[in-house]
mmCIF file with all atom_site columns, C-alpha atoms in Angstrom:
data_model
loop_
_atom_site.group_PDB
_atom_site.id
_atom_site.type_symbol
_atom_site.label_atom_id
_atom_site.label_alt_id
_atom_site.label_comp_id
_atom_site.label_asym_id
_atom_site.label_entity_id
_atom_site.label_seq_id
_atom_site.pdbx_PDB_ins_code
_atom_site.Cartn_x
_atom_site.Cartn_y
_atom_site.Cartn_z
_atom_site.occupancy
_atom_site.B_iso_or_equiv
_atom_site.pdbx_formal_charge
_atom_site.auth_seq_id
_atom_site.auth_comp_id
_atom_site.auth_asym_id
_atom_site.auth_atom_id
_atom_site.pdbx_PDB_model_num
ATOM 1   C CA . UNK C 1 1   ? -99.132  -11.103 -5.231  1.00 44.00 ? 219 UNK C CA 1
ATOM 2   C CA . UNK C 1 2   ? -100.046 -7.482  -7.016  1.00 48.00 ? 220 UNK C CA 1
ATOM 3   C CA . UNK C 1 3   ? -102.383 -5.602  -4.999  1.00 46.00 ? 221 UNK C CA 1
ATOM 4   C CA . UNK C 1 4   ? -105.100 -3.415  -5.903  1.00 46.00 ? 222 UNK C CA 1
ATOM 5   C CA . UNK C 1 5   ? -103.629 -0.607  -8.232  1.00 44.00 ? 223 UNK C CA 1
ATOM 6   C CA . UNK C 1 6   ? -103.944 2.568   -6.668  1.00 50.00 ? 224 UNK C CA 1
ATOM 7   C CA . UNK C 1 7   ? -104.531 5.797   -8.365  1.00 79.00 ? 225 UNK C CA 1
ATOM 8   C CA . UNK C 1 8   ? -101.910 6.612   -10.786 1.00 94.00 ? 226 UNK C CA 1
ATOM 9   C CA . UNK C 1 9   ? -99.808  10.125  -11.296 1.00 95.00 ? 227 UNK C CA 1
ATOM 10  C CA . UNK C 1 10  ? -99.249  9.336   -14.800 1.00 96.00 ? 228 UNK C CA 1
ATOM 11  C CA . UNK C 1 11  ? -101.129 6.735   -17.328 1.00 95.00 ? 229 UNK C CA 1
ATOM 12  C CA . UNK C 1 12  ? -100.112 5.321   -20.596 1.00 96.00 ? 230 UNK C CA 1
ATOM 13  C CA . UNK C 1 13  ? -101.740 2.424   -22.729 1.00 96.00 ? 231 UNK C CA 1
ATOM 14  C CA . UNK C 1 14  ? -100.050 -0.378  -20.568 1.00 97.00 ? 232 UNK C CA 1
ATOM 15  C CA . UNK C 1 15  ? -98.577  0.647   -17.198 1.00 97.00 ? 233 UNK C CA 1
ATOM 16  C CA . UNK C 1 16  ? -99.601  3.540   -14.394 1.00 97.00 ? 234 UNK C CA 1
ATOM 17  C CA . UNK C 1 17  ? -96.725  5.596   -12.407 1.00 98.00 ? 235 UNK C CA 1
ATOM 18  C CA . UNK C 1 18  ? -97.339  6.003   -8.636  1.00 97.00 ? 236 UNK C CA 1
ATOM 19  C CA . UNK C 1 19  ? -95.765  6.932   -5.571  1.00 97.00 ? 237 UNK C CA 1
ATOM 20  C CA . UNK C 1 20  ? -93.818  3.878   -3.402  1.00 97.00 ? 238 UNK C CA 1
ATOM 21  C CA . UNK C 1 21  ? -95.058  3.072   -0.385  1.00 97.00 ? 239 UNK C CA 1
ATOM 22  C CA . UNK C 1 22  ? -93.916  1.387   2.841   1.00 97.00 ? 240 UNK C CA 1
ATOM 23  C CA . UNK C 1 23  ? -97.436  -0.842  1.869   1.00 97.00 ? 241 UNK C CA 1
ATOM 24  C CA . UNK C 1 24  ? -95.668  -1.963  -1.119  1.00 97.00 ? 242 UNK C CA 1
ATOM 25  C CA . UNK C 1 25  ? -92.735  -4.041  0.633   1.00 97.00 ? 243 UNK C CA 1
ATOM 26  C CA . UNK C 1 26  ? -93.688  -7.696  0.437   1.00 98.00 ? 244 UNK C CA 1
ATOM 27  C CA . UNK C 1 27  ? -94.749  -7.320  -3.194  1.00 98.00 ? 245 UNK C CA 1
ATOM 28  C CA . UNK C 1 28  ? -91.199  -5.014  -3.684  1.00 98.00 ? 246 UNK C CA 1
ATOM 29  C CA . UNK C 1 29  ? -89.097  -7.343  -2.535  1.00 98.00 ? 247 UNK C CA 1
ATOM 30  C CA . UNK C 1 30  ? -90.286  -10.594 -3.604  1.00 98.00 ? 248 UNK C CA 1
ATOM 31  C CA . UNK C 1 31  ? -90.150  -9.147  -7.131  1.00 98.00 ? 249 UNK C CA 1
ATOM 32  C CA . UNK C 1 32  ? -86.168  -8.194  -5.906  1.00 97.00 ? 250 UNK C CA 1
ATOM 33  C CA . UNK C 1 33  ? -85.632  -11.691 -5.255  1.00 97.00 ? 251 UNK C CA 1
ATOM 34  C CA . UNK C 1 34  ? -86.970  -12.971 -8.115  1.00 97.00 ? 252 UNK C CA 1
ATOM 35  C CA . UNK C 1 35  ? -84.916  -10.789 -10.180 1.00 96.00 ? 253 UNK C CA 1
ATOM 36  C CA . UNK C 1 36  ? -81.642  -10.945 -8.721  1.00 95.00 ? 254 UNK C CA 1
ATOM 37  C CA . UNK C 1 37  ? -79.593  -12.465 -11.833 1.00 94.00 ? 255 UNK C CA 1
ATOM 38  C CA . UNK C 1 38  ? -81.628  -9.391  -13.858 1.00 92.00 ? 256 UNK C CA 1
ATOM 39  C CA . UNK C 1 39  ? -80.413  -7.227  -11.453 1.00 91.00 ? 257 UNK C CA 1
ATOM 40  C CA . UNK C 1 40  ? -76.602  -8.367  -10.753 1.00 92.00 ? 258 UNK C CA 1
ATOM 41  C CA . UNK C 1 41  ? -74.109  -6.616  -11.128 1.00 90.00 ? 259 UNK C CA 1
ATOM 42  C CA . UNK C 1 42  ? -75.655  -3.412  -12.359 1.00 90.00 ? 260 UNK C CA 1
ATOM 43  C CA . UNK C 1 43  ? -78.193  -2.631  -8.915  1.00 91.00 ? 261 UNK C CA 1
ATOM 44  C CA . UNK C 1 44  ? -79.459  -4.284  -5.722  1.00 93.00 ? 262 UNK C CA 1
ATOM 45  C CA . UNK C 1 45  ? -82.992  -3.125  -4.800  1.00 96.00 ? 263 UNK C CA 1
ATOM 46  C CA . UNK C 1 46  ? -84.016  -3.873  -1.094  1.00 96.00 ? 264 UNK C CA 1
ATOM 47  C CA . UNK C 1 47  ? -85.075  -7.872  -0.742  1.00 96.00 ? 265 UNK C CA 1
ATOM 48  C CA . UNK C 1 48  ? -86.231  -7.907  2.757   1.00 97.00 ? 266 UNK C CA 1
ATOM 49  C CA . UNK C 1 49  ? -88.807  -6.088  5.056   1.00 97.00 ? 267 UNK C CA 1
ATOM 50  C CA . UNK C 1 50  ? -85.935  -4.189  6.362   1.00 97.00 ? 268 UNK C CA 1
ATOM 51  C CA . UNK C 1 51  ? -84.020  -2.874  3.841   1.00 97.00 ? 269 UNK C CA 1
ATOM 52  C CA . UNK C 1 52  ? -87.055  -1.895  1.889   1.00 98.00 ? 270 UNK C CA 1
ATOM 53  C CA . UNK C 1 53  ? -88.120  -0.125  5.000   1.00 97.00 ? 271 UNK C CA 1
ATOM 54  C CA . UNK C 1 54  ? -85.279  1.935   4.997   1.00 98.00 ? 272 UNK C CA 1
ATOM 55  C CA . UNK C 1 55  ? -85.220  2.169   1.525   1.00 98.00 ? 273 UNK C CA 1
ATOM 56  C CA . UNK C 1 56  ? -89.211  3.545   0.516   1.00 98.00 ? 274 UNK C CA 1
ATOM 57  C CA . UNK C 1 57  ? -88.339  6.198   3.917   1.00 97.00 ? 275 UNK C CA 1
ATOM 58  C CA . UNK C 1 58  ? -85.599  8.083   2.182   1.00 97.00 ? 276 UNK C CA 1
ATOM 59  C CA . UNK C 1 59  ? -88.067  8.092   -1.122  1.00 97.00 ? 277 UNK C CA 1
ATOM 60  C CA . UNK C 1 60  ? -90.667  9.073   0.949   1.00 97.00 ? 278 UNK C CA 1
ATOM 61  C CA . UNK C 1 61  ? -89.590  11.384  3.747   1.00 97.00 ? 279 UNK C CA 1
ATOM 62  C CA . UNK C 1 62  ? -86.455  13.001  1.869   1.00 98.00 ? 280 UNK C CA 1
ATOM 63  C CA . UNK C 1 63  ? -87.462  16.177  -0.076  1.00 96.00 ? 281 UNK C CA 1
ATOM 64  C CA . UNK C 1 64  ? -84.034  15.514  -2.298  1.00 98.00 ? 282 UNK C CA 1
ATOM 65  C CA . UNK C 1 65  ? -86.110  12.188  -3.380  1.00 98.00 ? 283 UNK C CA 1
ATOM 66  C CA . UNK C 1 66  ? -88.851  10.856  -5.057  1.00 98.00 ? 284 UNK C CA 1
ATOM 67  C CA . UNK C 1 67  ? -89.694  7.251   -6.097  1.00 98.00 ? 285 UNK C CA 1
ATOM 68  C CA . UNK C 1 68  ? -92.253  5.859   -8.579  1.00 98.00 ? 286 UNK C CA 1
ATOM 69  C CA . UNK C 1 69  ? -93.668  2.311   -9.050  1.00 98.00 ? 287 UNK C CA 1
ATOM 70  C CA . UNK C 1 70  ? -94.081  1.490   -13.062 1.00 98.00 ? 288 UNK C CA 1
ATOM 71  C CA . UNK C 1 71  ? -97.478  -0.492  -12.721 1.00 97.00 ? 289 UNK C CA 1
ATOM 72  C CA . UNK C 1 72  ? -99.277  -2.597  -14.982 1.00 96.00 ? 290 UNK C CA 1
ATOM 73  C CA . UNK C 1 73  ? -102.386 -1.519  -15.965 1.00 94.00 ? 291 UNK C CA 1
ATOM 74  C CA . UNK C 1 74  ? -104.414 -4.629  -16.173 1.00 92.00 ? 292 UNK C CA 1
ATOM 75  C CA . UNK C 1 75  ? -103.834 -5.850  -12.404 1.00 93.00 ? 293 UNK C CA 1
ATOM 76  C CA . UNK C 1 76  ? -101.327 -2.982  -10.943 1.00 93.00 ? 294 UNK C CA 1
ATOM 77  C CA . UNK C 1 77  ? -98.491  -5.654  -10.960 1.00 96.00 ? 295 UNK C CA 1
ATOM 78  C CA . UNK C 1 78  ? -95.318  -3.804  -9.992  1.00 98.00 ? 296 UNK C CA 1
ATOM 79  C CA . UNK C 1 79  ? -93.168  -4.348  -12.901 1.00 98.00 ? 297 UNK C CA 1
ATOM 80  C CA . UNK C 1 80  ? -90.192  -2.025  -12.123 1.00 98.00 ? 298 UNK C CA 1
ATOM 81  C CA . UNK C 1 81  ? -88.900  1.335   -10.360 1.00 98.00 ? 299 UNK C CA 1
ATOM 82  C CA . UNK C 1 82  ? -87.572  4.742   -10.869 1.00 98.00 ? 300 UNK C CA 1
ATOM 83  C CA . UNK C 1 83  ? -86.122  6.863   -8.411  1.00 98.00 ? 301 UNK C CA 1
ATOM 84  C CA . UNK C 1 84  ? -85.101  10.275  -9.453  1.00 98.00 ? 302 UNK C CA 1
ATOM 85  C CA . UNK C 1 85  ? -81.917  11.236  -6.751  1.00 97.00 ? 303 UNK C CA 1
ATOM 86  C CA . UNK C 1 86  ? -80.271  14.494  -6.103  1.00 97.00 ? 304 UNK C CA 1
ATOM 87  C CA . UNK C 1 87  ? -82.888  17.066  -6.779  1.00 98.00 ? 305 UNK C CA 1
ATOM 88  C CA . UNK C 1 88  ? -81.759  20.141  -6.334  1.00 97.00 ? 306 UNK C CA 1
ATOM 89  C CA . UNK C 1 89  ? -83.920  23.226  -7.224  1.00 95.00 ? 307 UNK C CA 1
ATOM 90  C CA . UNK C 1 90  ? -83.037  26.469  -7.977  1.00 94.00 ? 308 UNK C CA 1
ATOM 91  C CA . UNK C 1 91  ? -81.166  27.448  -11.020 1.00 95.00 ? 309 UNK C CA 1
ATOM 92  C CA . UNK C 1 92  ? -80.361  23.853  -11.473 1.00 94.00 ? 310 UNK C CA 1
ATOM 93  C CA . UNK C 1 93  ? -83.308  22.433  -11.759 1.00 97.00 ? 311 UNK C CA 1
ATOM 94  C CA . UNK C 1 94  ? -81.908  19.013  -12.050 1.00 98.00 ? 312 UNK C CA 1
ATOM 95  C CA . UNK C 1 95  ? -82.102  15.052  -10.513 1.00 98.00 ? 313 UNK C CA 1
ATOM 96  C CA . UNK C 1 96  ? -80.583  11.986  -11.060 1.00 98.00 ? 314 UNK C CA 1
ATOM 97  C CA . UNK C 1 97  ? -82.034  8.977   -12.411 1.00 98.00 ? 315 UNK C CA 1
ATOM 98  C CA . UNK C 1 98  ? -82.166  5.508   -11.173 1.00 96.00 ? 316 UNK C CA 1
ATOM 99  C CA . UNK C 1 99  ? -84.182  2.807   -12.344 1.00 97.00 ? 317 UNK C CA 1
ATOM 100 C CA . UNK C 1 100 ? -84.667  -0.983  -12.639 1.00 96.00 ? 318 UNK C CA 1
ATOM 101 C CA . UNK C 1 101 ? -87.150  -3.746  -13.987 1.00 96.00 ? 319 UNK C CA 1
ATOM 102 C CA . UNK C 1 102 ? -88.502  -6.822  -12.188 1.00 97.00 ? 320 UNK C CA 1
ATOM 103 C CA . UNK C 1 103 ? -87.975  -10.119 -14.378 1.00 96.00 ? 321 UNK C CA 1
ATOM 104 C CA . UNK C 1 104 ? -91.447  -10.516 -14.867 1.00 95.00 ? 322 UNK C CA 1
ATOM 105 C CA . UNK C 1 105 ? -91.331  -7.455  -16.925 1.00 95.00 ? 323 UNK C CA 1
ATOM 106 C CA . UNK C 1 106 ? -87.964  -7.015  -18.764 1.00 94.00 ? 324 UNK C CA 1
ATOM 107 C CA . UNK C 1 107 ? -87.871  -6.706  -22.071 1.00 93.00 ? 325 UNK C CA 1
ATOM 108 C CA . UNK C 1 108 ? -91.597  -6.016  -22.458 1.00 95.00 ? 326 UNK C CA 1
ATOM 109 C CA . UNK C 1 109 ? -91.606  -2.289  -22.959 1.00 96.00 ? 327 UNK C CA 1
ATOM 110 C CA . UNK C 1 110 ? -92.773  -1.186  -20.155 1.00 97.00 ? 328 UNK C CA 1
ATOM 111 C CA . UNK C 1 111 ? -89.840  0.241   -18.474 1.00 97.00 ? 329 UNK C CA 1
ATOM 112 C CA . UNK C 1 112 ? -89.593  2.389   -21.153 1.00 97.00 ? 330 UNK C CA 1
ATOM 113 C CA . UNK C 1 113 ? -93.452  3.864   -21.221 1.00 98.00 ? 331 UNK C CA 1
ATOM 114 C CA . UNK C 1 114 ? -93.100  4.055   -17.273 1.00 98.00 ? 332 UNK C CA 1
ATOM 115 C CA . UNK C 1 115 ? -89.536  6.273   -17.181 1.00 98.00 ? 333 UNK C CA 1
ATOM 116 C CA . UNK C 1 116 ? -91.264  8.271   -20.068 1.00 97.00 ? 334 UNK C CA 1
ATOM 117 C CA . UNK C 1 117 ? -94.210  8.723   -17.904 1.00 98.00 ? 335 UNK C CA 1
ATOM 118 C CA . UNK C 1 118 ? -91.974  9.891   -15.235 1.00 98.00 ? 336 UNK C CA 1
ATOM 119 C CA . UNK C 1 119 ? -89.708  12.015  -17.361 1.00 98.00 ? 337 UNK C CA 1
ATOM 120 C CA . UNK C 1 120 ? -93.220  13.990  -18.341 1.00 97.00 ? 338 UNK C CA 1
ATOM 121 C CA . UNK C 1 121 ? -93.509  14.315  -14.589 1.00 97.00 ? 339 UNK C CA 1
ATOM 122 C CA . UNK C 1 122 ? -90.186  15.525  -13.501 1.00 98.00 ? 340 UNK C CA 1
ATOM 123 C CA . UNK C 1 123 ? -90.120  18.105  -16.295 1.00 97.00 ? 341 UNK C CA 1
ATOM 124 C CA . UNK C 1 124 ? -94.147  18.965  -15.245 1.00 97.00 ? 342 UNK C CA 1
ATOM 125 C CA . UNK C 1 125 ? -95.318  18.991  -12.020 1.00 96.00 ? 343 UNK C CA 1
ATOM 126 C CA . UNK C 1 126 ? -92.007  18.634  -10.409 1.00 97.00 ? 344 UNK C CA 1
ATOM 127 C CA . UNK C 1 127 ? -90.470  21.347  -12.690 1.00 97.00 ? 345 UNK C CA 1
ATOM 128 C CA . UNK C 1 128 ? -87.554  19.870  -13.122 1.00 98.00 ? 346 UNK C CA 1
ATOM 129 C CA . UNK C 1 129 ? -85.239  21.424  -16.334 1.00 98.00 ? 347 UNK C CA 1
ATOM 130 C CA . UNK C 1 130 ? -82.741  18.625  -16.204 1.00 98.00 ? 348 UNK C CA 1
ATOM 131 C CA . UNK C 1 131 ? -82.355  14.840  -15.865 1.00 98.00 ? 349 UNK C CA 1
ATOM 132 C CA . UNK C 1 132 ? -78.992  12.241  -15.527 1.00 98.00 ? 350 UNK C CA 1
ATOM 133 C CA . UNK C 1 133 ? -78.640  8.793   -15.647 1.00 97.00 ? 351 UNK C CA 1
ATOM 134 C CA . UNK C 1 134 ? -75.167  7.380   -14.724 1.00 97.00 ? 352 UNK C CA 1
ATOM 135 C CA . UNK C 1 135 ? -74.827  3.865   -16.560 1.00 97.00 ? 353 UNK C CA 1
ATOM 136 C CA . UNK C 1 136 ? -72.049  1.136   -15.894 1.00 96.00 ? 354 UNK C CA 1
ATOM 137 C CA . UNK C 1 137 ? -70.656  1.449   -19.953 1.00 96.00 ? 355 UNK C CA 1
ATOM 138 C CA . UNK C 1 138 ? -71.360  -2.806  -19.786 1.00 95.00 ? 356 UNK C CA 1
ATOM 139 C CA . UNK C 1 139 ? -75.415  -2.499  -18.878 1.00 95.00 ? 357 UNK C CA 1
ATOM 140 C CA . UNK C 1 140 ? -76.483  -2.653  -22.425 1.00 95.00 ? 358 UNK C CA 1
ATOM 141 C CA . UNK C 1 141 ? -79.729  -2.618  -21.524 1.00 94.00 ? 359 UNK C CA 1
ATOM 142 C CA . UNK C 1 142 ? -79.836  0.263   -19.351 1.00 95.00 ? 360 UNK C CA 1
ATOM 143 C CA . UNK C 1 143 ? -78.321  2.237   -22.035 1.00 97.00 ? 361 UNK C CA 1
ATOM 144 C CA . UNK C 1 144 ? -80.684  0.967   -24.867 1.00 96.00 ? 362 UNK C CA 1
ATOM 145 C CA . UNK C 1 145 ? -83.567  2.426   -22.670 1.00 96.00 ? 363 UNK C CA 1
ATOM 146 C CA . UNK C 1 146 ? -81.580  5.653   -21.377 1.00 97.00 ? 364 UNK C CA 1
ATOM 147 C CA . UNK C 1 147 ? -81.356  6.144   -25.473 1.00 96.00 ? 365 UNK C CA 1
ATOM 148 C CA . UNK C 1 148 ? -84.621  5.123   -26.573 1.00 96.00 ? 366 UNK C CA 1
ATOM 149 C CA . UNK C 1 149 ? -85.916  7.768   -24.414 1.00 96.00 ? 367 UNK C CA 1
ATOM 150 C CA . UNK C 1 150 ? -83.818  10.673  -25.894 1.00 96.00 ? 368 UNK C CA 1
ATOM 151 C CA . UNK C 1 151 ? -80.957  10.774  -23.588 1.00 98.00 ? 369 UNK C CA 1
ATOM 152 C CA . UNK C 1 152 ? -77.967  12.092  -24.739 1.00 97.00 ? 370 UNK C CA 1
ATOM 153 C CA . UNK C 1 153 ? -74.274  10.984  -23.913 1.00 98.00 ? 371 UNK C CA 1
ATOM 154 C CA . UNK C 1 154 ? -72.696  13.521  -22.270 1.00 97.00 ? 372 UNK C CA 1
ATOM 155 C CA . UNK C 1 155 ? -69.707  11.932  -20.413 1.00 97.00 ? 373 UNK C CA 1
ATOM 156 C CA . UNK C 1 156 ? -67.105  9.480   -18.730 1.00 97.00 ? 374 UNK C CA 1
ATOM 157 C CA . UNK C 1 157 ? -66.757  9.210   -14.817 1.00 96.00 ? 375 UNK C CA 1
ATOM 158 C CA . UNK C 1 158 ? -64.070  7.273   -13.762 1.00 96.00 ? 376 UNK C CA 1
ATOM 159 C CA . UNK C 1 159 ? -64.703  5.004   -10.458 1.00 96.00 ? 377 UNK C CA 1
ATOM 160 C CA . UNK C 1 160 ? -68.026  7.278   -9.836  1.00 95.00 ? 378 UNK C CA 1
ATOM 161 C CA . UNK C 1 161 ? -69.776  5.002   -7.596  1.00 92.00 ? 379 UNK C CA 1
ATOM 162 C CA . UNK C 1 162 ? -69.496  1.998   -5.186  1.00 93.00 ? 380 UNK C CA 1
ATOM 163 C CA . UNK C 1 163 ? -70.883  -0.516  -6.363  1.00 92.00 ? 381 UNK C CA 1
ATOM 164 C CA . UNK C 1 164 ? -70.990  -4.031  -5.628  1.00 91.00 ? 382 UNK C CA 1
ATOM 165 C CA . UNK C 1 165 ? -67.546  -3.654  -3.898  1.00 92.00 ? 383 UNK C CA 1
ATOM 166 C CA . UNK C 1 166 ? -65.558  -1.753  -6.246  1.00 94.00 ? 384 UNK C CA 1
ATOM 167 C CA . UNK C 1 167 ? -65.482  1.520   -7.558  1.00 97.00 ? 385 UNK C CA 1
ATOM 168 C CA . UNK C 1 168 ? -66.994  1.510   -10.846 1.00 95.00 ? 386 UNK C CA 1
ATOM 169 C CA . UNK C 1 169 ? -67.224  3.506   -14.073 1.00 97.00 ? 387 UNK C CA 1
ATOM 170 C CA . UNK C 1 170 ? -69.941  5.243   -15.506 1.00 97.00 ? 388 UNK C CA 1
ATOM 171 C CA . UNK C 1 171 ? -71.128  6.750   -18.554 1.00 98.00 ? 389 UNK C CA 1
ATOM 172 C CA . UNK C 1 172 ? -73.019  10.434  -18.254 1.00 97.00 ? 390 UNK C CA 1
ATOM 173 C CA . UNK C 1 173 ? -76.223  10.176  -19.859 1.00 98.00 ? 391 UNK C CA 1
ATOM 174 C CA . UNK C 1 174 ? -78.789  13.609  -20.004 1.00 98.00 ? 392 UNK C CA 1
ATOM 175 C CA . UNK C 1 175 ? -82.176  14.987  -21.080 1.00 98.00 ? 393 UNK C CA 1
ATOM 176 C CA . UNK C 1 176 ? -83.313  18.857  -20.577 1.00 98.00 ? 394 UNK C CA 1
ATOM 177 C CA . UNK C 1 177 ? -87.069  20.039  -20.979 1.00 96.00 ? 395 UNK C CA 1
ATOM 178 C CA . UNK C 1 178 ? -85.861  21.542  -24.283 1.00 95.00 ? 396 UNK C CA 1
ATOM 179 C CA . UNK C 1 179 ? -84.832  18.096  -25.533 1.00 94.00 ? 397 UNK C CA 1
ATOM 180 C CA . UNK C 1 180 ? -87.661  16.537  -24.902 1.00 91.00 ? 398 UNK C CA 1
ATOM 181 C CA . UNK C 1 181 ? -90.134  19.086  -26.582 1.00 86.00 ? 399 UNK C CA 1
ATOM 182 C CA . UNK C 1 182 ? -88.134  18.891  -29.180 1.00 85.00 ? 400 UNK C CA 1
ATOM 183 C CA . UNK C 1 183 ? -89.008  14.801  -29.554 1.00 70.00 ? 401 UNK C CA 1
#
């Protein structure tokens, strides 16, 4: 299924960051469908050509967007995603994270070398000074890697976002530049 790894933005000792794609659909959302208990009822990544479609043009064509593939090394393998959402320049400086792994992948570390490799990024090239990640309180695992990476609890938002067909709550989770220099 993985195709030929393209050249990475960012490189660590066991997965690659890169730009999405629209060439990266079937592999996309066959890994969505295979990961749909993983996935429910914390996200739902595009599982058809369609959706995906739409999905990898906003990434792509929006300048308020950008999406990364978290890649394994050894064959390119897309083992999960992070989208950083709401960039907004200027004296904020700031985007919103959004990120999932593919079942193949979970719990193998990898999501957590790709968002750091993308959190280097964002506060590099992209010169970024802020990031947030909203988090259902009940996605332990989402949290665990939000934390592991130096996040920092910063809030409660009531019903922030529909989701799954409710409004749902969210926890406030957020690194600065600082932060992270600061390990």
């Amino acid at each position: 299924m993985p195709h030929t790894a393209s050249r990475f933005l960012a490189e660590g000792p066991r997965v690659g960051i890169r730009p999405i794609t629209h060439a990266d659909g079937a592999e996309f959302t066959a890994r969505a469908l295979e990961s749909k208990d993983l996935h429910h009822p914390w996200v739902f990544p595009p599982d058809n050509a369609r959706a995906y479609g739409s999905y990898a043009g906003r990434l792509i064509e929006d300048p308020t967007k950008a999406g990364f593939l978290v890649c394994e090394q050894t064959d390119g393998a897309i083992a999960g995603f992070i989208n950083i959402n709401n960039i907004v320049h200027g004296a904020f400086q700031c985007g919103a994270l959004g990120y999932g792994a593919f079942a193949h992948a979970a719990g193998r570390g990898l999501m957590r070398e790709g968002l750091g490799l993308v959190i280097d990024h964002a506060f590099g090239p992209m010169r970024l000074h802020r990031l947030e990640i909203n988090v259902q309180p009940g996605n332990a695992a989402s949290i665990a890697l939000a934390r592991s990476c130096g996040f920092r609890l910063e809030g409660f938002s009531p019903a922030m976002l529909f989701i799954d067909g409710a409004w749902r709550d969210h926890e406030r989770w957020a690194l600065t530049a600082e932060m992270r220099s600061a390990g």
